[in-house]
Short mmCIF file of C-alpha atoms and ligand atoms in Angstrom, two decimals:
data_model
loop_
_atom_site.label_atom_id
_atom_site.label_comp_id
_atom_site.label_asym_id
_atom_site.label_seq_id
_atom_site.Cartn_x
_atom_site.Cartn_y
_atom_site.Cartn_z
CA MET H 1 0.00 0.00 0.00
CA SER H 2 2.56 2.55 1.15
CA SER H 3 5.04 1.56 -1.58
CA LYS H 4 2.30 2.30 -4.11
CA ILE H 5 1.82 5.79 -2.65
CA ASN H 6 5.57 6.33 -2.61
CA GLY H 7 5.78 5.19 -6.18
CA SER H 8 3.20 7.71 -7.31
CA ILE H 9 4.90 10.51 -5.43
CA LEU H 10 8.26 9.48 -6.87
CA ARG H 11 6.79 9.94 -10.33
CA LEU H 12 6.11 13.58 -9.46
CA LEU H 13 9.77 14.10 -8.62
CA PRO H 14 11.45 15.87 -11.56
CA SER H 15 14.38 14.05 -13.13
CA VAL H 16 17.89 15.49 -13.07
CA ASP H 17 17.50 16.41 -16.76
CA GLU H 18 14.24 18.21 -16.14
CA VAL H 19 15.82 20.22 -13.34
CA LEU H 20 18.80 21.12 -15.53
CA ARG H 21 16.47 22.53 -18.19
CA ASP H 22 15.00 25.06 -15.72
CA GLY H 23 15.90 28.71 -16.39
CA ARG H 24 17.02 29.27 -12.81
CA ILE H 25 19.60 26.52 -13.18
CA SER H 26 20.85 28.13 -16.41
CA GLU H 27 21.52 31.28 -14.42
CA MET H 28 23.53 29.26 -11.91
CA LEU H 29 25.51 27.73 -14.76
CA GLU H 30 26.62 31.18 -15.88
CA ILE H 31 28.32 31.75 -12.51
CA HIS H 32 29.37 28.30 -11.36
CA PRO H 33 31.16 25.35 -13.02
CA ARG H 34 28.80 22.89 -14.68
CA SER H 35 30.27 19.96 -12.75
CA VAL H 36 29.43 21.67 -9.46
CA VAL H 37 25.85 22.49 -10.43
CA LEU H 38 25.35 18.96 -11.74
CA GLU H 39 26.67 17.46 -8.52
CA ALA H 40 24.34 19.71 -6.50
CA VAL H 41 21.25 18.79 -8.55
CA ARG H 42 22.02 15.08 -8.27
CA THR H 43 22.56 15.35 -4.52
CA VAL H 44 19.32 17.26 -3.97
CA VAL H 45 17.14 15.07 -6.22
CA ASP H 46 18.58 11.99 -4.60
CA ALA H 47 17.97 13.33 -1.09
CA GLU H 48 14.38 14.11 -2.04
CA ARG H 49 13.89 10.57 -3.33
CA GLN H 50 15.38 9.07 -0.18
CA ASP H 51 13.09 11.28 1.94
CA ILE H 52 9.99 10.03 0.14
CA LEU H 53 11.07 6.41 0.51
CA ALA H 54 11.93 6.84 4.17
CA ALA H 55 8.70 8.64 5.01
CA GLY H 56 6.72 5.57 3.83
CA ALA H 57 2.97 5.89 4.35
CA ALA H 58 3.50 9.27 6.02
CA ALA H 59 4.47 10.76 2.66
CA ARG H 60 0.83 11.38 1.74
CA GLN H 61 1.00 15.10 1.44
CA GLU H 62 1.73 15.07 -2.24
CA LEU H 63 3.20 18.20 -3.65
CA LEU H 64 2.47 19.30 -7.16
CA LYS H 65 5.19 18.69 -9.67
CA GLU H 66 5.94 22.45 -9.83
CA GLU H 67 6.22 22.64 -6.09
CA TYR H 68 8.73 19.80 -6.12
CA LEU H 69 10.69 21.61 -8.77
CA ASP H 70 10.70 24.87 -6.77
CA ARG H 71 11.88 23.06 -3.70
CA ILE H 72 14.62 21.27 -5.60
CA ILE H 73 15.85 24.53 -7.16
CA GLU H 74 15.92 26.20 -3.76
CA ASN H 75 17.87 23.34 -2.21
CA THR H 76 20.19 23.23 -5.21
CA THR H 77 21.05 26.91 -4.74
CA ALA H 78 22.01 26.19 -1.15
CA GLU H 79 23.94 23.08 -2.12
CA VAL H 80 25.90 24.97 -4.81
CA GLN H 81 26.79 27.66 -2.25
CA HIS H 82 27.98 24.92 0.07
CA LEU H 83 30.05 23.24 -2.66
CA VAL H 84 31.80 26.37 -3.94
CA ARG H 85 32.74 27.67 -0.51
CA PRO H 86 36.38 26.77 0.24
CA LYS H 87 36.60 24.00 2.80
CA LEU H 88 39.79 25.42 4.30
CA ARG H 89 38.93 28.90 5.44
CA ARG H 90 39.76 31.64 7.85
CA VAL H 91 38.78 31.23 11.50
CA ILE H 92 38.92 33.81 14.27
CA ASN H 93 40.64 32.19 17.23
CA ALA H 94 39.03 33.59 20.37
CA THR H 95 40.00 30.54 22.46
CA GLY H 96 43.20 32.05 23.84
CA VAL H 97 45.13 28.89 22.86
CA VAL H 98 48.07 30.40 20.98
CA LEU H 99 49.31 27.27 19.20
CA HIS H 100 46.02 25.55 18.42
CA THR H 101 46.82 22.52 16.28
CA ASN H 102 43.22 22.32 15.00
CA LEU H 103 43.41 25.97 13.95
CA GLY H 104 46.70 25.71 12.08
CA ARG H 105 49.23 26.34 14.88
CA ALA H 106 51.60 29.28 14.31
CA LEU H 107 50.70 32.38 12.28
CA LEU H 108 53.48 33.66 10.06
CA SER H 109 55.18 37.03 10.39
CA GLU H 110 54.63 39.60 7.67
CA ARG H 111 58.12 39.00 6.32
CA ALA H 112 57.45 35.25 6.14
CA ARG H 113 54.11 35.79 4.38
CA ASP H 114 55.77 38.05 1.82
CA ALA H 115 58.50 35.49 1.21
CA VAL H 116 55.91 32.77 0.57
CA ASN H 117 54.09 35.04 -1.82
CA THR H 118 57.25 35.81 -3.77
CA VAL H 119 58.29 32.20 -4.35
CA ALA H 120 54.72 31.16 -5.04
CA ALA H 121 54.31 33.76 -7.80
CA ASN H 122 57.78 33.64 -9.34
CA TYR H 123 60.54 31.26 -10.31
CA SER H 124 63.24 31.00 -7.67
CA ASN H 125 66.72 29.59 -7.16
CA LEU H 126 65.29 26.77 -5.02
CA GLU H 127 67.85 24.24 -6.21
CA LEU H 128 70.24 26.47 -8.13
CA ASP H 129 73.50 27.99 -6.98
CA LEU H 130 73.39 31.43 -8.61
CA GLU H 131 77.16 31.87 -8.11
CA THR H 132 78.21 28.85 -10.14
CA GLY H 133 75.09 28.27 -12.19
CA ARG H 134 75.13 24.67 -11.05
CA ARG H 135 72.62 22.65 -9.09
CA GLY H 136 72.32 23.79 -5.48
CA SER H 137 70.69 22.50 -2.30
CA ARG H 138 67.18 23.56 -1.33
CA TYR H 139 68.39 23.53 2.27
CA ALA H 140 71.30 25.90 1.72
CA ALA H 141 69.50 29.03 2.87
CA LEU H 142 68.28 27.32 6.02
CA GLU H 143 71.45 25.46 6.97
CA HIS H 144 73.50 28.56 7.50
CA LEU H 145 70.83 30.36 9.53
CA LEU H 146 70.12 27.34 11.69
CA THR H 147 73.76 26.60 12.47
CA SER H 148 74.53 30.21 13.27
CA LEU H 149 71.43 30.67 15.45
CA THR H 150 71.79 27.39 17.36
CA GLY H 151 75.53 26.79 17.32
CA ALA H 152 75.05 23.34 15.75
CA GLU H 153 77.55 21.93 13.26
CA GLU H 154 74.96 21.05 10.66
CA ALA H 155 71.21 21.29 10.03
CA LEU H 156 68.50 19.69 7.91
CA VAL H 157 64.80 20.49 7.61
CA VAL H 158 62.03 18.01 6.77
CA ASN H 159 58.24 18.05 6.60
CA ASN H 160 57.51 18.06 10.35
CA ASN H 161 59.04 16.98 13.62
CA ALA H 162 57.42 13.54 13.40
CA ALA H 163 59.31 13.07 10.11
CA ALA H 164 62.49 14.41 11.72
CA VAL H 165 62.28 11.79 14.47
CA LEU H 166 61.49 9.06 11.93
CA LEU H 167 64.42 10.03 9.71
CA THR H 168 66.87 10.20 12.62
CA LEU H 169 65.84 6.81 13.98
CA SER H 170 65.83 5.22 10.54
CA THR H 171 69.27 6.58 9.67
CA ILE H 172 71.05 5.86 12.93
CA ALA H 173 69.23 2.91 14.46
CA ARG H 174 67.46 0.86 11.79
CA GLY H 175 67.50 -2.83 12.77
CA ARG H 176 69.08 -2.05 16.13
CA GLU H 177 67.99 -0.90 19.60
CA VAL H 178 67.13 2.53 20.94
CA ILE H 179 66.82 3.06 24.68
CA VAL H 180 64.04 5.35 25.97
CA SER H 181 62.67 6.07 29.42
CA ARG H 182 59.14 4.76 30.10
CA GLY H 183 58.21 8.21 31.32
CA GLN H 184 58.92 9.68 27.88
CA LEU H 185 56.84 7.48 25.57
CA VAL H 186 54.68 10.42 24.50
CA GLU H 187 51.71 10.64 22.23
CA ILE H 188 51.26 13.97 20.46
CA GLY H 189 48.04 14.93 18.74
CA GLY H 190 46.71 11.39 18.57
CA SER H 191 48.91 10.20 15.73
CA PHE H 192 52.51 10.69 16.82
CA ARG H 193 53.54 8.07 19.34
CA ILE H 194 57.14 7.29 20.12
CA PRO H 195 56.66 3.47 20.09
CA GLU H 196 54.86 3.63 16.73
CA VAL H 197 57.36 5.98 15.07
CA MET H 198 60.08 3.69 16.38
CA ALA H 199 58.42 0.65 14.80
CA GLN H 200 57.98 2.52 11.51
CA SER H 201 61.68 3.46 11.45
CA GLY H 202 62.79 -0.14 11.81
CA ALA H 203 64.51 0.53 15.13
CA ARG H 204 63.67 -1.55 18.20
CA LEU H 205 62.42 0.26 21.27
CA VAL H 206 63.96 -0.69 24.59
CA GLU H 207 61.98 0.82 27.45
CA VAL H 208 63.75 1.45 30.71
CA GLY H 209 62.79 2.70 34.16
CA ALA H 210 59.26 3.24 35.41
CA THR H 211 56.58 5.74 34.43
CA ASN H 212 57.53 8.12 37.21
CA LYS H 213 61.21 7.35 37.76
CA THR H 214 64.09 6.51 35.49
CA HIS H 215 67.71 6.55 36.69
CA PRO H 216 70.93 6.77 34.66
CA ASP H 217 71.79 3.21 35.68
CA ASP H 218 68.60 1.96 34.02
CA TYR H 219 70.11 3.00 30.70
CA ARG H 220 73.54 1.61 31.56
CA LYS H 221 72.04 -1.81 32.33
CA ALA H 222 70.12 -1.86 29.04
CA VAL H 223 73.14 -1.11 26.85
CA ASN H 224 74.39 -4.09 24.84
CA GLU H 225 76.00 -4.74 21.45
CA GLU H 226 72.63 -4.20 19.73
CA THR H 227 72.23 -0.67 21.12
CA ALA H 228 72.39 2.03 18.46
CA MET H 229 71.28 5.16 20.32
CA LEU H 230 69.95 6.73 23.51
CA LEU H 231 66.82 8.85 23.00
CA HIS H 232 65.54 11.66 25.19
CA VAL H 233 62.00 12.86 24.46
CA HIS H 234 60.67 16.12 25.81
CA THR H 235 57.42 15.37 27.61
CA SER H 236 55.87 18.29 25.77
CA ASN H 237 52.19 17.95 26.53
CA TYR H 238 52.14 16.41 29.98
CA ARG H 239 53.86 16.54 33.34
CA ILE H 240 54.44 13.74 35.78
CA ILE H 241 54.29 15.19 39.25
CA GLY H 242 54.90 13.75 42.71
CA PHE H 243 57.75 11.29 43.21
CA THR H 244 59.52 11.61 39.91
CA ARG H 245 63.00 11.28 38.49
CA GLU H 246 63.75 11.77 34.83
CA THR H 247 67.16 11.39 33.30
CA THR H 248 68.39 14.62 31.73
CA VAL H 249 69.97 15.10 28.32
CA ASN H 250 73.26 15.82 30.15
CA GLU H 251 73.13 12.46 31.90
CA LEU H 252 72.34 10.65 28.65
CA VAL H 253 75.29 12.37 26.98
CA GLU H 254 77.53 11.13 29.78
CA ILE H 255 76.30 7.56 29.36
CA GLY H 256 76.61 7.93 25.58
CA ARG H 257 80.28 8.91 26.00
CA GLU H 258 80.98 5.95 28.29
CA HIS H 259 79.59 3.52 25.70
CA LYS H 260 80.41 5.44 22.50
CA LEU H 261 76.71 5.75 21.62
CA PRO H 262 74.96 8.68 19.94
CA VAL H 263 72.33 10.59 21.87
CA MET H 264 69.24 12.16 20.37
CA SER H 265 66.92 14.71 21.94
CA ASP H 266 63.40 15.14 20.54
CA LEU H 267 62.65 18.59 21.86
CA GLY H 268 59.15 18.84 20.42
CA SER H 269 58.53 22.54 20.55
CA GLY H 270 62.08 23.77 20.38
CA PHE H 271 62.56 27.49 20.66
CA LEU H 272 65.42 29.85 20.24
CA LEU H 273 64.53 32.56 22.74
CA ASP H 274 64.20 32.36 26.50
CA LEU H 275 60.82 33.87 27.38
CA CYS H 276 61.23 33.62 31.16
CA ARG H 277 61.30 37.36 31.62
CA PHE H 278 57.74 37.46 30.24
CA GLY H 279 56.54 35.07 32.93
CA LEU H 280 56.65 31.93 30.81
CA PRO H 281 57.96 28.69 32.34
CA GLN H 282 61.66 28.03 32.28
CA GLU H 283 62.39 25.72 29.36
CA PRO H 284 65.80 25.13 27.81
CA THR H 285 66.34 26.70 24.39
CA VAL H 286 67.68 24.68 21.48
CA GLN H 287 71.08 26.35 22.01
CA GLU H 288 71.13 25.28 25.67
CA VAL H 289 70.15 21.71 24.86
CA LEU H 290 72.90 21.56 22.23
CA CYS H 291 75.41 22.76 24.82
CA ALA H 292 74.75 19.58 26.80
CA GLY H 293 76.30 17.73 23.85
CA PRO H 294 73.67 15.48 22.22
CA ASP H 295 74.45 14.35 18.68
CA VAL H 296 71.05 15.18 17.19
CA VAL H 297 68.25 17.51 18.32
CA THR H 298 64.89 17.71 16.55
CA PHE H 299 62.03 20.22 16.93
CA SER H 300 58.99 21.64 15.15
CA GLY H 301 58.88 24.72 12.92
CA ASP H 302 55.31 25.67 13.76
CA LYS H 303 55.23 25.41 17.53
CA LEU H 304 57.00 27.99 19.70
CA LEU H 305 59.38 28.87 16.89
CA GLY H 306 56.42 30.52 15.17
CA GLY H 307 57.20 29.46 11.59
CA PRO H 308 55.73 27.10 9.00
CA GLN H 309 55.12 23.39 9.56
CA ALA H 310 58.57 21.81 9.47
CA GLY H 311 60.81 19.41 11.33
CA ILE H 312 64.20 20.87 12.13
CA ILE H 313 67.17 18.60 12.73
CA VAL H 314 70.39 20.06 14.11
CA GLY H 315 73.52 18.35 15.38
CA ARG H 316 76.72 16.66 14.38
CA ARG H 317 77.76 16.79 10.75
CA ALA H 318 78.54 13.08 10.42
CA TYR H 319 74.99 12.05 11.37
CA ILE H 320 73.21 14.75 9.40
CA GLU H 321 75.25 14.03 6.26
CA LYS H 322 74.14 10.41 6.59
CA MET H 323 70.51 11.51 6.92
CA LYS H 324 70.76 13.57 3.76
CA LYS H 325 71.71 10.41 1.86
CA ASN H 326 68.78 8.42 3.29
CA PRO H 327 66.16 7.95 0.51
CA LEU H 328 63.49 8.79 3.10
CA THR H 329 64.72 12.41 3.06
CA ARG H 330 63.42 12.83 -0.48
CA ALA H 331 59.98 11.59 0.58
CA ILE H 332 59.69 13.96 3.50
CA ARG H 333 61.35 16.99 1.98
CA ILE H 334 59.93 20.49 2.38
CA ASP H 335 58.49 22.51 -0.47
CA LYS H 336 59.65 25.96 -1.58
CA MET H 337 56.97 27.79 0.38
CA THR H 338 58.18 26.18 3.56
CA VAL H 339 61.78 27.10 2.72
CA ALA H 340 60.71 30.70 2.10
CA ALA H 341 58.62 31.00 5.27
CA LEU H 342 61.20 29.32 7.46
CA GLU H 343 64.11 31.34 6.13
CA ALA H 344 62.20 34.57 6.76
CA THR H 345 61.14 33.44 10.24
CA LEU H 346 64.70 32.49 11.19
CA ARG H 347 65.94 35.86 9.94
CA GLU H 348 63.58 37.53 12.41
CA TYR H 349 65.55 35.83 15.19
CA GLN H 350 68.74 37.63 14.18
CA ASP H 351 67.29 40.58 16.09
CA GLU H 352 65.66 39.16 19.22
CA GLU H 353 63.68 42.26 20.18
CA LYS H 354 62.27 42.47 16.69
CA ALA H 355 61.49 38.76 16.66
CA ILE H 356 59.26 39.20 19.72
CA LYS H 357 57.35 41.97 17.98
CA GLU H 358 57.17 40.49 14.49
CA ILE H 359 56.54 36.80 15.04
CA PRO H 360 52.85 36.49 15.95
CA THR H 361 53.35 33.50 18.27
CA LEU H 362 55.98 35.33 20.31
CA ARG H 363 53.99 38.55 20.30
CA MET H 364 50.88 36.78 21.62
CA LEU H 365 52.85 34.96 24.31
CA THR H 366 54.60 38.08 25.57
CA VAL H 367 51.90 40.75 25.33
CA SER H 368 51.40 42.54 28.66
CA SER H 369 48.21 42.18 30.66
CA GLU H 370 47.76 45.98 30.57
CA VAL H 371 47.60 45.85 26.79
CA LEU H 372 45.24 42.87 26.90
CA GLU H 373 42.98 44.67 29.35
CA SER H 374 42.74 47.87 27.34
CA ARG H 375 42.09 45.89 24.15
CA ALA H 376 39.37 43.90 25.96
CA ARG H 377 37.73 47.19 27.00
CA ALA H 378 37.87 48.48 23.43
CA LEU H 379 36.27 45.30 22.09
CA ALA H 380 33.54 45.30 24.78
CA GLU H 381 32.76 48.94 24.00
CA LEU H 382 32.47 48.24 20.30
CA LEU H 383 30.20 45.26 20.94
CA GLU H 384 27.99 47.31 23.28
CA SER H 385 27.67 50.02 20.67
CA VAL H 386 26.48 47.52 18.05
CA ILE H 387 24.42 45.10 20.13
CA ASP H 388 21.53 46.05 22.49
CA ASP H 389 21.67 44.91 26.08
CA ASN H 390 18.39 43.05 25.59
CA ARG H 391 20.33 40.67 23.32
CA ALA H 392 23.53 40.25 25.34
CA LEU H 393 25.67 41.73 28.08
CA PHE H 394 29.41 42.14 27.67
CA THR H 395 31.91 42.27 30.51
CA VAL H 396 35.67 42.46 30.70
CA GLU H 397 37.13 39.79 32.98
CA LYS H 398 40.43 38.21 33.89
CA GLY H 399 41.09 34.81 32.41
CA ILE H 400 43.73 32.21 31.62
CA SER H 401 45.15 31.47 28.17
CA ALA H 402 47.16 28.41 27.16
CA VAL H 403 50.27 28.04 25.02
CA GLY H 404 48.87 24.95 23.25
CA GLY H 405 50.50 22.89 20.50
CA GLY H 406 51.71 20.41 23.09
CA ALA H 407 54.02 23.01 24.60
CA MET H 408 54.27 24.24 28.17
CA PRO H 409 51.12 22.38 29.31
CA ALA H 410 51.40 23.73 32.84
CA ALA H 411 51.73 27.40 31.82
CA GLU H 412 48.76 29.53 32.82
CA LEU H 413 49.01 32.90 31.15
CA LEU H 414 47.01 35.65 32.82
CA THR H 415 44.82 37.30 30.22
CA PHE H 416 41.75 39.48 29.75
CA VAL H 417 38.61 38.27 28.05
CA VAL H 418 35.30 39.70 26.94
CA SER H 419 32.58 37.51 28.34
CA VAL H 420 29.23 37.41 26.60
CA SER H 421 26.02 36.61 28.50
CA PRO H 422 23.37 36.08 25.82
CA ALA H 423 19.82 37.06 26.88
CA ASN H 424 17.82 34.73 24.67
CA MET H 425 19.99 31.74 23.99
CA ARG H 426 22.26 29.34 25.82
CA PRO H 427 26.02 30.08 25.63
CA GLY H 428 26.63 26.70 23.99
CA GLU H 429 24.08 27.57 21.32
CA LEU H 430 25.80 30.90 20.71
CA GLN H 431 29.17 29.16 20.53
CA ALA H 432 27.90 26.77 17.84
CA ALA H 433 26.28 29.60 15.88
CA LEU H 434 29.56 31.53 15.90
CA ARG H 435 31.39 28.46 14.70
CA HIS H 436 29.00 28.19 11.75
CA GLY H 437 29.34 31.89 10.91
CA GLN H 438 31.44 33.58 8.28
CA PRO H 439 34.17 33.98 9.28
CA ALA H 440 33.86 31.17 11.79
CA VAL H 441 34.66 32.18 15.36
CA MET H 442 36.06 29.65 17.83
CA SER H 443 35.36 30.58 21.44
CA ARG H 444 35.13 28.98 24.86
CA VAL H 445 32.15 28.48 27.19
CA GLN H 446 32.80 28.86 30.87
CA ASP H 447 30.38 29.20 33.81
CA ASP H 448 27.40 29.88 31.56
CA ARG H 449 29.10 32.62 29.61
CA LEU H 450 30.82 32.72 26.27
CA ILE H 451 34.45 33.77 26.57
CA MET H 452 36.55 35.56 23.96
CA ASP H 453 40.23 35.80 24.86
CA LEU H 454 42.00 38.91 23.56
CA ARG H 455 45.40 37.19 23.45
CA THR H 456 44.65 35.40 20.18
CA ILE H 457 42.36 38.04 18.62
CA ASN H 458 43.95 40.86 16.65
CA ASP H 459 42.63 44.42 16.37
CA GLU H 460 41.54 43.98 12.74
CA GLU H 461 39.22 41.21 13.88
CA PHE H 462 37.15 43.42 16.24
CA GLN H 463 34.80 44.56 13.48
CA LEU H 464 34.39 41.02 12.19
CA LEU H 465 33.55 39.82 15.70
CA ALA H 466 30.96 42.56 16.07
CA ILE H 467 29.31 41.53 12.79
CA ALA H 468 29.49 37.84 13.64
CA LEU H 469 27.96 38.31 17.10
CA SER H 470 25.35 40.73 15.90
CA SER H 471 24.17 38.34 13.18
CA VAL H 472 23.77 35.32 15.47
CA LEU H 473 22.56 36.80 18.78
CA LYS H 474 18.80 36.49 19.14
C1 PLP C 1 54.95 18.10 18.69
C2 PLP C 1 55.92 17.02 18.96
C3 PLP C 1 56.25 16.11 17.96
C4 PLP C 1 55.60 16.16 16.60
O1 PLP C 1 55.94 17.31 15.92
P1 PLP C 1 55.16 17.73 14.59
O2 PLP C 1 55.92 18.91 14.09
O3 PLP C 1 53.77 18.05 15.01
O4 PLP C 1 55.22 16.57 13.67
C5 PLP C 1 57.17 15.14 18.25
N1 PLP C 1 57.74 15.06 19.47
C6 PLP C 1 57.44 15.91 20.46
C7 PLP C 1 58.10 15.75 21.79
C8 PLP C 1 56.52 16.94 20.24
O5 PLP C 1 56.21 17.79 21.22
#
């Protein structure tokens, strides 16, 4: 019975060809690619058919054929809009998490953005030595900057730090053993896990010590003729507190010397500047770690360094030369835009005071609370001038921002936020509406208010926030 009704309704559904012959679709075809419009029509007609079938006997309210067509055209317009909108798009980060992996981690400095633009639009000497006219190395520009900034003998840059760890293990320890403390078997961002990267590299993991305590003698006891390397991993995104004892890079270097074994330090979010004087936690810089004498140090380009996604490897020439010859290096090499952005970012570090001002990550981490407070007041004032108090109330409050990106997990940065108390909707509802807006706004909900942290919002975004809030607040 119901299938009969469905069948008769289905006959009223216009075919894809009928829809395509409609004048309104022709107009769409003048603006949008045919393949996109066709995909949209197919999706909408198919969804309509599925709806009728799913509704079963309930699908009695038969529409006229014209009404079906109107509805399909309307839905097609929306579907085309959805399909032509870029999937990767700008987001306003009001979360206060400076290095938000889901939001693209570090923002590039102006100089780095310009450099990317130049090599993207023009030919470049990426692998050409302009002096000799012969083939050059794509890493040449970076090697010199990295060795002079860090004091390392040699440097190499690959796609990301996960790749840097993989390459180092594969080059130095393939088929042999690498000793790591149990307290350092980190997982970063769900997909980077030391044991798994180790397996992928062909090296064998030898765990020593306990989760909370590992002593130098634990390593000494594990050394045998199969041992290829001692690995120290920075516990970037967690802290073990209480009764703990971790072996330091210095201690590993000492054991390495006793047994003539190389030592590697995976620093995670390596950085070149000490930000202690800005109230950030004491963390050793890449230069300081290198002073302890490890053979290889790896770190990310887009964490605290504030550059593009990259994995930076610095250390002894003999090991890095060997890595360059590893076929894996070709598979995980960086592209010219990364070279451009990283070179420009590293050049910022040649003048430390300028680096703090010009590199967005450093600027956001070191901005004073007075500046944050006055910017929060300016934003709240703007919002009040645009949005009635019967829709929402805005207050300036103290808050806490996070470094993010698996760096300095214990750091609590004092900040100022604008908190929004919506009058006619729940904060969670407002948060979702802002996320769906254009541009999308990512915020936090806390104690029944929506929180926007000024640390990660720039002044040019104030107007956009006002428009976004005004369009979604009921
Ligand atoms: C972040 C991190 C990685 C992974 O770095 P990516 O650049 O994200 O690939 C590896 N090891 C440690 C200790 C990290 O903190």
